Tab-separated table of C-alpha atoms in Angstrom:
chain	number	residue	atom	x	y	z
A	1	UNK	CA	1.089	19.140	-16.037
A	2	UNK	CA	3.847	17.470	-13.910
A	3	UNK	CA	6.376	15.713	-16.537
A	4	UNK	CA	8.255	12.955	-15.635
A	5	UNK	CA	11.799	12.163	-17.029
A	6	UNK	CA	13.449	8.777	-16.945
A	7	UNK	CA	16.349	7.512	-18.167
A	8	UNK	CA	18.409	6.020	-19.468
A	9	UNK	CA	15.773	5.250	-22.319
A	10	UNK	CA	17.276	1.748	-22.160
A	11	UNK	CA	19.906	-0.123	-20.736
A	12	UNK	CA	21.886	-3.273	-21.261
A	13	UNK	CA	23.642	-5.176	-17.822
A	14	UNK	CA	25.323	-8.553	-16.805
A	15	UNK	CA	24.226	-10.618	-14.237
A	16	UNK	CA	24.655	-9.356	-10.968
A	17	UNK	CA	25.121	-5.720	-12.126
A	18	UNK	CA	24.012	-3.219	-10.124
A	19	UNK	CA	21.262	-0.903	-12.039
A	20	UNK	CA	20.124	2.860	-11.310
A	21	UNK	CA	16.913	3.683	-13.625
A	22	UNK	CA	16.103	7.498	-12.819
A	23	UNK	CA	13.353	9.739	-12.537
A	24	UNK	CA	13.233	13.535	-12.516
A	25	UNK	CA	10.060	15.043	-11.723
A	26	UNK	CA	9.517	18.545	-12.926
A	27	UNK	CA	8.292	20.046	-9.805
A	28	UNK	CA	7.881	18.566	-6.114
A	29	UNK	CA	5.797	15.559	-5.954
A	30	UNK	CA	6.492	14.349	-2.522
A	31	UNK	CA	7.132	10.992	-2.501
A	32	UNK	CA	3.617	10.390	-4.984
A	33	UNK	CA	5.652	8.179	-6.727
A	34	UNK	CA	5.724	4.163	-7.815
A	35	UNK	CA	7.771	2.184	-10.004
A	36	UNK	CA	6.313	-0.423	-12.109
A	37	UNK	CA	7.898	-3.284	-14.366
A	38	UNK	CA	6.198	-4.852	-17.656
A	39	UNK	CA	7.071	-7.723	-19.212
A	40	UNK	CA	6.243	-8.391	-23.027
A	41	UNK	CA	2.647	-9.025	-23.559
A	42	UNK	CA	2.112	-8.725	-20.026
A	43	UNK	CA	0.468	-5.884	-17.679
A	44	UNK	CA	2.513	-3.703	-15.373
A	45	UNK	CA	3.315	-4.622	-12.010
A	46	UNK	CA	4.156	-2.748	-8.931
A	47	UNK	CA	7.472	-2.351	-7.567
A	48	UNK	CA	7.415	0.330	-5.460
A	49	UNK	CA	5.270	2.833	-3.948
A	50	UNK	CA	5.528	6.200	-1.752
A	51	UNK	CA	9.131	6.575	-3.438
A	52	UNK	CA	10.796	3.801	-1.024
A	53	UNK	CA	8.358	1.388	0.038
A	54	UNK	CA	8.314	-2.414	-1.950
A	55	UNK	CA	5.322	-3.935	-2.816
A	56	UNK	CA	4.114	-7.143	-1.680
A	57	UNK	CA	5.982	-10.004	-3.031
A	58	UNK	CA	8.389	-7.866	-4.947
A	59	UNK	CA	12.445	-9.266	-4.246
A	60	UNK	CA	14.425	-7.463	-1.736
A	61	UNK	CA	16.700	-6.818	-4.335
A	62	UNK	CA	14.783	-3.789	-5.867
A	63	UNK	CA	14.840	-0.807	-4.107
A	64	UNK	CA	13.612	2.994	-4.599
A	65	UNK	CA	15.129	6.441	-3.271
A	66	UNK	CA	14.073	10.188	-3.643
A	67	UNK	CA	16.904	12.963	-3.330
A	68	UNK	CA	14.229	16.451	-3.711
A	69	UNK	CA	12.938	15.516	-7.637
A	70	UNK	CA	14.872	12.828	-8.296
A	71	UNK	CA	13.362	9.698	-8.066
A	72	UNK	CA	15.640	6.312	-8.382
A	73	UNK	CA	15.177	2.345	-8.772
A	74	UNK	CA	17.981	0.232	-7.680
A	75	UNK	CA	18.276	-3.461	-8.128
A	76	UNK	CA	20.797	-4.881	-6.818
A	77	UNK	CA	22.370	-8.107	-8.403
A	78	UNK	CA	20.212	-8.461	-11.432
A	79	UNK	CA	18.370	-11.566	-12.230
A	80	UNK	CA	16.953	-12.797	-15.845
A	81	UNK	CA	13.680	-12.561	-14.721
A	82	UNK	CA	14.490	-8.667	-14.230
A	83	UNK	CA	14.756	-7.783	-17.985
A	84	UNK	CA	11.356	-5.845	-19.205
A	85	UNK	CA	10.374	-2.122	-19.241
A	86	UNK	CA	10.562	0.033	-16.163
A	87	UNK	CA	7.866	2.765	-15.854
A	88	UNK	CA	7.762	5.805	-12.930
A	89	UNK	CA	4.406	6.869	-12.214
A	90	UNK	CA	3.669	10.012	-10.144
A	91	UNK	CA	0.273	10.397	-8.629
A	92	UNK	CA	0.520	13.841	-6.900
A	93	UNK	CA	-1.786	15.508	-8.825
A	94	UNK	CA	-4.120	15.001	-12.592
A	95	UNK	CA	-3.071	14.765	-15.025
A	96	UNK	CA	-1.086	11.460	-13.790
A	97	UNK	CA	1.758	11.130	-15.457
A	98	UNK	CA	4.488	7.905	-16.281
A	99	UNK	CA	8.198	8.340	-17.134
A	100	UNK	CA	8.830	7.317	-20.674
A	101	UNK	CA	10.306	3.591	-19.601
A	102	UNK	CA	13.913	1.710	-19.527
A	103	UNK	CA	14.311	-1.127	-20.952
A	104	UNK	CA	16.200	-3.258	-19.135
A	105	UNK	CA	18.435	-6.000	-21.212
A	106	UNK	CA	20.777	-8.509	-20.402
A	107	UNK	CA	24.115	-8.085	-21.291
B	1	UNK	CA	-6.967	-13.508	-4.828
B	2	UNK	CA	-7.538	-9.926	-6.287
B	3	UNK	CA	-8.743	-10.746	-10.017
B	4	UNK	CA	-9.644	-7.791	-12.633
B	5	UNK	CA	-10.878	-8.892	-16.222
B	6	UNK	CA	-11.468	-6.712	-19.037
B	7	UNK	CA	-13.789	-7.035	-21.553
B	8	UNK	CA	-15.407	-5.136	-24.643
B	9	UNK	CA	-12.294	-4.465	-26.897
B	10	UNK	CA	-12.477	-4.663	-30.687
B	11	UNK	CA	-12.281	-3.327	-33.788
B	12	UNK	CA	-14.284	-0.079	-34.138
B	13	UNK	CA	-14.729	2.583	-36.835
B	14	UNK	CA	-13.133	5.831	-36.560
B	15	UNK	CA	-15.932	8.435	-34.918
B	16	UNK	CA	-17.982	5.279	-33.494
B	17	UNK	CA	-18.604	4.257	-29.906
B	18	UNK	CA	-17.092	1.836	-27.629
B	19	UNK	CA	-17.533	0.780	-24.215
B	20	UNK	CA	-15.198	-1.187	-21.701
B	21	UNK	CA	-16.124	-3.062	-18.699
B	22	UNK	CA	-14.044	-4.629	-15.718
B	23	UNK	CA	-14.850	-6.978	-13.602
B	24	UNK	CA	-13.092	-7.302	-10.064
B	25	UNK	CA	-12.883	-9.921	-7.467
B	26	UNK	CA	-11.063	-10.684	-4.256
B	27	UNK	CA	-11.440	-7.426	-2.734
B	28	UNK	CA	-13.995	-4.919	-1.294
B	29	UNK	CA	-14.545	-3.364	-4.472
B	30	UNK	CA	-16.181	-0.458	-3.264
B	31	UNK	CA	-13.692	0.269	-1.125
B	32	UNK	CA	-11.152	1.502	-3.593
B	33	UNK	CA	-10.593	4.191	-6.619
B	34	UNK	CA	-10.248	2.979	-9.907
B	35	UNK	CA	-8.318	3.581	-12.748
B	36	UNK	CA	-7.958	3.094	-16.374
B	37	UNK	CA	-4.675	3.247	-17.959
B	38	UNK	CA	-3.753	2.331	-21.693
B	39	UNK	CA	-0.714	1.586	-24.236
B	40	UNK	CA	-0.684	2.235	-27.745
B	41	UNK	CA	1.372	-0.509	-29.632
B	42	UNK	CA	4.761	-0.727	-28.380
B	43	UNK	CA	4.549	3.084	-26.752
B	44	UNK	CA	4.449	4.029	-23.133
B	45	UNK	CA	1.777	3.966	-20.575
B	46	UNK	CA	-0.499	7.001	-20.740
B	47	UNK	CA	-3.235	6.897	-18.137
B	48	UNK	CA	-6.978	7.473	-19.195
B	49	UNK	CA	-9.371	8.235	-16.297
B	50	UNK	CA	-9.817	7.447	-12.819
B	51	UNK	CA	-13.226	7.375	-10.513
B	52	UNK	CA	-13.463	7.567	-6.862
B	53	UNK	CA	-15.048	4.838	-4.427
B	54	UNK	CA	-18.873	6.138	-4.646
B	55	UNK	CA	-18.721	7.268	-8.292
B	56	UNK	CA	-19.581	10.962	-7.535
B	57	UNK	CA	-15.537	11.625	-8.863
B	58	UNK	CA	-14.182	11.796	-12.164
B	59	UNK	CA	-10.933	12.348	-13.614
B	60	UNK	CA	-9.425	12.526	-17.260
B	61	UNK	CA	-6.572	14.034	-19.141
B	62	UNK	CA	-7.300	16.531	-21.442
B	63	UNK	CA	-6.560	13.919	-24.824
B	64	UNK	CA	-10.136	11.889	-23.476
B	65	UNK	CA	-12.000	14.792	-21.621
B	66	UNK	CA	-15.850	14.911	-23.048
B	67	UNK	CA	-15.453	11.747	-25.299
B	68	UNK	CA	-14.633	9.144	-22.773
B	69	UNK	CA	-16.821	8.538	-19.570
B	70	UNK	CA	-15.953	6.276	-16.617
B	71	UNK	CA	-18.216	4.644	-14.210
B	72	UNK	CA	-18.606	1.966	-11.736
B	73	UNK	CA	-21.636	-0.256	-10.424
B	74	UNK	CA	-20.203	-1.237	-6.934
B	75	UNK	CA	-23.253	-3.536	-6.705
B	76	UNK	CA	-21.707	-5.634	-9.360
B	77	UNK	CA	-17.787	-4.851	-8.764
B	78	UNK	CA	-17.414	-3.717	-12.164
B	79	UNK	CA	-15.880	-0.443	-13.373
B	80	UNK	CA	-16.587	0.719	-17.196
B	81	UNK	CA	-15.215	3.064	-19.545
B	82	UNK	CA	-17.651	4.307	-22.443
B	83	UNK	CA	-15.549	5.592	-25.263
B	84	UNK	CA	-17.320	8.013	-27.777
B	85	UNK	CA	-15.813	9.843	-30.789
B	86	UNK	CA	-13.433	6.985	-31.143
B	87	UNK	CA	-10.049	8.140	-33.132
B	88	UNK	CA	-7.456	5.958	-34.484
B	89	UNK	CA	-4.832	7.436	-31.992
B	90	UNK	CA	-7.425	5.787	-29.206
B	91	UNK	CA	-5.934	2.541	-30.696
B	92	UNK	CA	-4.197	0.540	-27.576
B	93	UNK	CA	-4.610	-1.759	-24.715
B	94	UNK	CA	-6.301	-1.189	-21.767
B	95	UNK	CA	-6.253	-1.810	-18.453
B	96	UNK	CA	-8.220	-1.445	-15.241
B	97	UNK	CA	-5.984	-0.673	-12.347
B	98	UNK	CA	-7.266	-0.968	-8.680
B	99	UNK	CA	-5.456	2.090	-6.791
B	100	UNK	CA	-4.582	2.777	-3.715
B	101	UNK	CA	-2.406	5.927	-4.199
B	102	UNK	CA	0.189	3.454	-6.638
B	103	UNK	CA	-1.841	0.890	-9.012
B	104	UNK	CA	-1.616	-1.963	-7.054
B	105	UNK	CA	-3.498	-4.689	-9.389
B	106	UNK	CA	-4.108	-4.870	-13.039
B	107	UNK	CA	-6.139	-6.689	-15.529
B	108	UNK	CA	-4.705	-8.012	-17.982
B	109	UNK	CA	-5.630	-5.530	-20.777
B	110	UNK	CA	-7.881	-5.280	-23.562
B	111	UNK	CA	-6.855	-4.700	-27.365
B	112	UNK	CA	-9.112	-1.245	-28.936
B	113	UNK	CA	-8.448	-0.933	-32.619
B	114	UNK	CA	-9.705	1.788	-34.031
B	115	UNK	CA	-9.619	1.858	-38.041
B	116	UNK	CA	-12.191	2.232	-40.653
């Protein structure tokens, strides 16, 4: 099974901040990968997909980058409405797996 | 507007039966894999099973192979999840997730409690 491992486990910012959450896959996954955030009580939603690409609707400010394994989520300037848990998701191959979460705080 | 409701959850005895259903509008239902994905209380996503457009495809991780079953009735646009030999680690939320590679739409969960 591919395992996925993101960090930092959680993660506390100001306003504005820029914020890296990571991803390291433990083999190649090509860019089968997609960000997601979750809100309390709420279901996920998707960020990104194919590594770099934004979903519909989702701010410019988030972004998402592969170097080989590593998978990253950028947002740039944080918002309030950008606190929740982040969750990587690689679909290269079953057993799919997520990335633990980050959860993302305000400062 | 895509639209995906759950239905079915509950409280169920350990060892007993269960079975989900999902029902999706505002898209071509056949048209796309589906997925179900759940979350224990306040753990991490874990997905659950996934079918392919027709039905004919299956796919589980080993913690649900041979006690849960997904299937879909594309007539109806609803995709189902019968869970048998329920155990209390079963206990979560789940969702149905339309995919497209990524999950690009989710319901908004269902609650599974499994206790005697």
């Amino acid at each position: 099974d591919i395992q996925m491992t993101q960090s930092p486990a959680s993660l506390s910012a100001s306003l504005e901040e820029i914020v890296t959450i990571t991803c390291q896959a433990s083999q190649d996954i090509g860019n089968y990968l997609s960000w997601y955030q979750q809100k309390p009580g709420k279901s996920p939603q998707l960020l990104i997909h194919s590594a770099t690409s934004l979903a519909d609707g989702v701010p410019s400010r988030f972004s998402g980058s592969r170097s080989g394994t590593q998978y990253s989520l950028k947002i740039n300037r944080l918002q309030v409405e950008d606190t929740g848990i982040y969750y990587c998701l690689q679909h290269y191959s079953a057993p799919w797996t997520f990335g633990g979460g980050t959860k993302l705080e305000l400062k | 507007e895509v639209q995906l409701v759950e239905s079915g959850g509950g409280l169920v005895q350990p060892g007993r039966s269960l079975k989900l259903s999902c029902a999706a509008s505002g898209f071509t239902f056949s048209n796309y894999y589906m997925a179900w994905v759940r979350q224990a209380p306040k753990k991490g996503l874990e997905w659950v099973a996934t079918i392919s457009t027709s039905g004919s495809r299956t796919y589980y991780p080993d913690s649900v192979k041979g006690r849960f079953t997904i299937s879909r009735d594309n007539a109806k646009s609803s995709l189902y999840l019968q869970m048998n030999s329920l155990k209390s680690e079963d206990t979560a939320t789940y969702y149905c997730a339309r995919s497209t590679g990524s999950w690009d739409y989710w319901g908004q969960g269902v609650m599974v409690t499994v206790s005697s």
